[in-house]
Short mmCIF file of C-alpha atoms in Angstrom, two decimals:
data_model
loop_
_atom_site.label_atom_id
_atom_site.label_comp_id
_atom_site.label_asym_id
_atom_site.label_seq_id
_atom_site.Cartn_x
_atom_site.Cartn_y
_atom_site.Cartn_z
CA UNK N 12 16.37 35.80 -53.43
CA UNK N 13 14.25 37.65 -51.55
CA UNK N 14 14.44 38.23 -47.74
CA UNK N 15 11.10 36.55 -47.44
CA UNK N 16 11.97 33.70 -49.18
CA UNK N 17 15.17 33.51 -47.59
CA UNK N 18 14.14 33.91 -44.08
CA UNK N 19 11.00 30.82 -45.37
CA UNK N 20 14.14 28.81 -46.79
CA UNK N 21 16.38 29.08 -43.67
CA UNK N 22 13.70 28.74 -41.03
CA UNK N 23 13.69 24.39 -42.69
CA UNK N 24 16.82 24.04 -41.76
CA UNK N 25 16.99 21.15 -39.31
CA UNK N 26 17.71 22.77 -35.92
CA UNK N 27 21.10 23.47 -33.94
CA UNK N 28 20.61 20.44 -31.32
CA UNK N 29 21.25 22.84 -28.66
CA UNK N 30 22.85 20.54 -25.74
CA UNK N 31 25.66 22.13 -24.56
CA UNK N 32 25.06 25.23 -22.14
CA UNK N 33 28.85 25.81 -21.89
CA UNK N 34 28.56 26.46 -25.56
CA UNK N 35 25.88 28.85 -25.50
CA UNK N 36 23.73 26.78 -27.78
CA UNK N 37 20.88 28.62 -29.32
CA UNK N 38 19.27 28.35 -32.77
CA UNK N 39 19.03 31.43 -34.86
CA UNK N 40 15.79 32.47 -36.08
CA UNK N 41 15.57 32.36 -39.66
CA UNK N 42 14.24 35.93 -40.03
CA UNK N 43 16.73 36.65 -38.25
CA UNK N 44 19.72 35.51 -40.25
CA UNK N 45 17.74 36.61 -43.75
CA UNK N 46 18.16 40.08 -42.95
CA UNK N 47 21.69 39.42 -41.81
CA UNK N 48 22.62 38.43 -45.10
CA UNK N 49 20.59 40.70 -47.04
CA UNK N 50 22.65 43.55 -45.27
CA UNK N 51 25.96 42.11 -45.93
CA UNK N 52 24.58 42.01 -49.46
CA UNK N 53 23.49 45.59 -48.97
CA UNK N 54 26.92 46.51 -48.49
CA UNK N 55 28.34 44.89 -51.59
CA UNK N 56 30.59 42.47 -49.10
CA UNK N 57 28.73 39.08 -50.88
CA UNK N 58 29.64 38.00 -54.23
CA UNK N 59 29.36 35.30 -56.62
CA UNK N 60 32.92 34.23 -55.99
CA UNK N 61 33.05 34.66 -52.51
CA UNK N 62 34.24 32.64 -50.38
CA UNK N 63 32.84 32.68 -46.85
CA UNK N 64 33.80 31.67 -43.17
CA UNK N 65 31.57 30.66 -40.98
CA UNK N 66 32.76 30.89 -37.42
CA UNK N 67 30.78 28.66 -34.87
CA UNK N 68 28.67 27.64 -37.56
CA UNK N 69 26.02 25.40 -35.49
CA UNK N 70 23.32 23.68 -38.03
CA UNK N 71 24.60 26.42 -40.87
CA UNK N 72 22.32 28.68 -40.94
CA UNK N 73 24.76 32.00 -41.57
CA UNK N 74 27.00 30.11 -44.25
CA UNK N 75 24.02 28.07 -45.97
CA UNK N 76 22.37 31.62 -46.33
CA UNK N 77 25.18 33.12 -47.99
CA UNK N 78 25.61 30.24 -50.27
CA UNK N 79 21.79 30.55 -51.23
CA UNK N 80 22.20 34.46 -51.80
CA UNK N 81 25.22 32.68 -54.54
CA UNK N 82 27.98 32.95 -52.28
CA UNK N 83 30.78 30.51 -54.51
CA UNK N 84 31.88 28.27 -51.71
CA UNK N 85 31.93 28.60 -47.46
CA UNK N 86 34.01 26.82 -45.03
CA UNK N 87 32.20 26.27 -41.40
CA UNK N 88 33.83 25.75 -38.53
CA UNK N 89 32.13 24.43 -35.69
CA UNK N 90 33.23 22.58 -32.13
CA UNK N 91 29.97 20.09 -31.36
CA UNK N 92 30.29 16.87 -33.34
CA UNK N 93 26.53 16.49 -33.09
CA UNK N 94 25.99 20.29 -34.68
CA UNK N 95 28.40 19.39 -37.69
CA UNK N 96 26.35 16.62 -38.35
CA UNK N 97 23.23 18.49 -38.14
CA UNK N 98 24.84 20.96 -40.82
CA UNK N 99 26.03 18.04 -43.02
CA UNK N 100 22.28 17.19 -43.43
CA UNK N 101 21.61 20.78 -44.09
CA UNK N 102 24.01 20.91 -46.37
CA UNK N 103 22.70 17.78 -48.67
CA UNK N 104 19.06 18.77 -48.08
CA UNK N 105 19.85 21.91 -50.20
CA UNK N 106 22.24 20.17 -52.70
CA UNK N 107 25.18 22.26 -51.19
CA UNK N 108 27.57 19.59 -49.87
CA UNK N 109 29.81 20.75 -53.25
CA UNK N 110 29.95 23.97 -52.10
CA UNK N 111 30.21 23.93 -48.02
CA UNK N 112 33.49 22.11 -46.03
CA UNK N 113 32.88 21.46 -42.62
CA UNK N 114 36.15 21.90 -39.52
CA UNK N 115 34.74 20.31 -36.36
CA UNK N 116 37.58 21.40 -34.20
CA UNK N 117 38.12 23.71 -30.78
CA UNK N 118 38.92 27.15 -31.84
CA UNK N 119 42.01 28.72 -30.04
CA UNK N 120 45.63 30.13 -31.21
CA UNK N 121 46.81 26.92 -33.03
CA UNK N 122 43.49 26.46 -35.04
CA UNK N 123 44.61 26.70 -39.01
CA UNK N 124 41.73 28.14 -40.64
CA UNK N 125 41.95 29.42 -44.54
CA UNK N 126 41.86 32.97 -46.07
CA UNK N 127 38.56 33.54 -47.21
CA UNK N 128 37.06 36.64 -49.02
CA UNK N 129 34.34 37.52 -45.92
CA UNK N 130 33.43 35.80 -42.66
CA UNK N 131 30.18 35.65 -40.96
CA UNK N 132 29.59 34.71 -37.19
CA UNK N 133 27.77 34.41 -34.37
CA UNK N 134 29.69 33.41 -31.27
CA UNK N 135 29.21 32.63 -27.54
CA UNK N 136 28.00 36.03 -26.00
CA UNK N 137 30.19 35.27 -23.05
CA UNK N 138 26.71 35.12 -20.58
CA UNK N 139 27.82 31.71 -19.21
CA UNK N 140 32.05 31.60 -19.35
CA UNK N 141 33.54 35.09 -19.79
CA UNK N 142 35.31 36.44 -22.88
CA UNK N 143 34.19 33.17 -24.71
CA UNK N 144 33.76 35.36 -27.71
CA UNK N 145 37.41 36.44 -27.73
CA UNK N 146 38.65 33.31 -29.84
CA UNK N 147 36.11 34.13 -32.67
CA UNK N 148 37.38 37.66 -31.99
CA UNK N 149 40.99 36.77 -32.46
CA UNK N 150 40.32 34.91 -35.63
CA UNK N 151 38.99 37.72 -37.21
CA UNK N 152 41.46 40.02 -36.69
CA UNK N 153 44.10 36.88 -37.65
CA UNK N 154 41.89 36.61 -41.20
CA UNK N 155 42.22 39.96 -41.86
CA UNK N 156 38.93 40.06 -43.89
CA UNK N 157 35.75 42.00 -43.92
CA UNK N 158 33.40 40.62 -40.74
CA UNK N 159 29.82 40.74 -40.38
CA UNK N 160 29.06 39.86 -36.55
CA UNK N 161 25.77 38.85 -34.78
CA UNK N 162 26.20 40.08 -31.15
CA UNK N 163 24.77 40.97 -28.44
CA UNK N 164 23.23 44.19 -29.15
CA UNK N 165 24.35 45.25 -25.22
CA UNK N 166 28.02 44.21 -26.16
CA UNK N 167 30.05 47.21 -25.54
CA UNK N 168 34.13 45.43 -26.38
CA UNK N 169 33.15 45.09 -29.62
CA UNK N 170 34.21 48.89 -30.57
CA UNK N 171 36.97 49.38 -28.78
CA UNK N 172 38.33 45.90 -29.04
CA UNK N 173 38.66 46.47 -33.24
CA UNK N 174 39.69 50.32 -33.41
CA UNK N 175 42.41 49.42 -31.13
CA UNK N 176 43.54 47.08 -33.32
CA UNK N 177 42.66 49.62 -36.02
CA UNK N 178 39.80 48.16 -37.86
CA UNK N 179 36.89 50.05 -38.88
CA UNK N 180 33.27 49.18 -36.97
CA UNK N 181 29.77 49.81 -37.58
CA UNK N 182 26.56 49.03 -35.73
CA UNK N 183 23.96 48.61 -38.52
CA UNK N 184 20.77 46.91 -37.00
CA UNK N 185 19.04 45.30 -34.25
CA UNK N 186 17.03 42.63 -34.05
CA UNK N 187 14.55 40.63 -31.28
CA UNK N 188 16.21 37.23 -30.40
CA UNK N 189 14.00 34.48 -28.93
CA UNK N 190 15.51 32.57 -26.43
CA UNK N 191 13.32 29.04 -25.51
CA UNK N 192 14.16 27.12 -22.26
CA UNK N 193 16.82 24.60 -23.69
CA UNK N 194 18.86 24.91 -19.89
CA UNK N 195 18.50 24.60 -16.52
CA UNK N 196 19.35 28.31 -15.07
CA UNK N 197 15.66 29.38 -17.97
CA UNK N 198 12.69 30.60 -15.56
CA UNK N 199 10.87 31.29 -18.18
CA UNK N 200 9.61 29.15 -21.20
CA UNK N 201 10.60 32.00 -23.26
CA UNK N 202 12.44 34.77 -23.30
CA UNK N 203 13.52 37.42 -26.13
CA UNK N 204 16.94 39.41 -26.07
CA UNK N 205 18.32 41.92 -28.34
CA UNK N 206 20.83 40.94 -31.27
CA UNK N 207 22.81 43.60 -33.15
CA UNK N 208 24.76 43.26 -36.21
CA UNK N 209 28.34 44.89 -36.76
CA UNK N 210 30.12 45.24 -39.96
CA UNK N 211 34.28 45.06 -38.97
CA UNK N 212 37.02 45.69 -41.81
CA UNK N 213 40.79 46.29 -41.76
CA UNK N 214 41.89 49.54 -42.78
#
């Protein structure tokens, strides 16, 4: 499929319902995640039998991509009861519920998540609670699998936080995020930040 098309495809998703500002809540663009995918693709990290995490999934829009792009199966996990039900839908509107399984639990050191072959995520950038990435973080390094991360593209942890724990990093792209007024602390009806994208792997 072709970015276009993917990036058309995604962008029908139902939205993330965006409530919770402790959360971070904020939908990704669907051009956005298309050329997310098409990069992981780029790097020969998505295959047919891949199986892919989705860390702080939201409506799907990372996972549902891969699957599209003929990922074989992906496993979200997401905290917001009201999100995982917004990716359910997703998930049946595209005849996917075979291939997706949803965990709508808190992610900390006692969450049980599987071994899969690549994970995708895009966490909390930390802008409202400090270090609420680090979780997400952790879980990667716990997995022990190839990463593709949508950041920040100001983060600077990211680097030193995985080559100290000797895993390989690369900054491959940036991207213009649009952030709308969904909270109280927005002054302006829109805003647009930077997101980058970072390829992690264990050496």
């Amino acid at each position: 499929m072709r970015v276009r098309h993917l990036a058309m495809s995604l962008s029908k998703l139902l939205p993330h319902p965006c409530e919770d500002v402790d959360l971070e809540q904020y939908s990704t663009d669907g051009n956005v995640a298309s050329n997310f995918i098409s990069s992981i693709i780029s790097f020969g990290d998505l295959s047919s039998d891949s199986v892919v995490g989705d860390l702080g999934a939201g409506n799907g829009i990372l996972g549902i991509g891969a699957l599209k792009v003929g990922a074989e199966r992906c496993i979200f996990l997401e905290i917001d009861k009201k999100a995982c039900e917004i990716l359910k839908q997703n998930l049946v509107l595209n005849n996917l519920s075979e291939s997706g399984s949803i965990i709508n639990e808190y992610l900390d050191s006692n969450t049980n998540f599987p071994k899969v072959d690549l994970i995708v995520c895009n966490p909390p950038w930390g802008r409202q609670k400090e270090k609420a990435d680090r979780p997400f973080l952790d879980l990667i390094i716990e997995n022990g699998t190839i990463s593709h991360l949508m950041h920040s593209a100001h983060a600077t942890h990211i680097r030193p936080f995985f080559e100290s724990r000797n895993w390989s990093v690369e900054k491959y792209g940036e991207f213009d995020f649009d952030l709308p007024a969904r909270y109280s602390h927005h002054l302006k009806e829109k805003d647009t930040t930077k997101v980058g994208f970072w390829r992690l792997s264990p050496n």
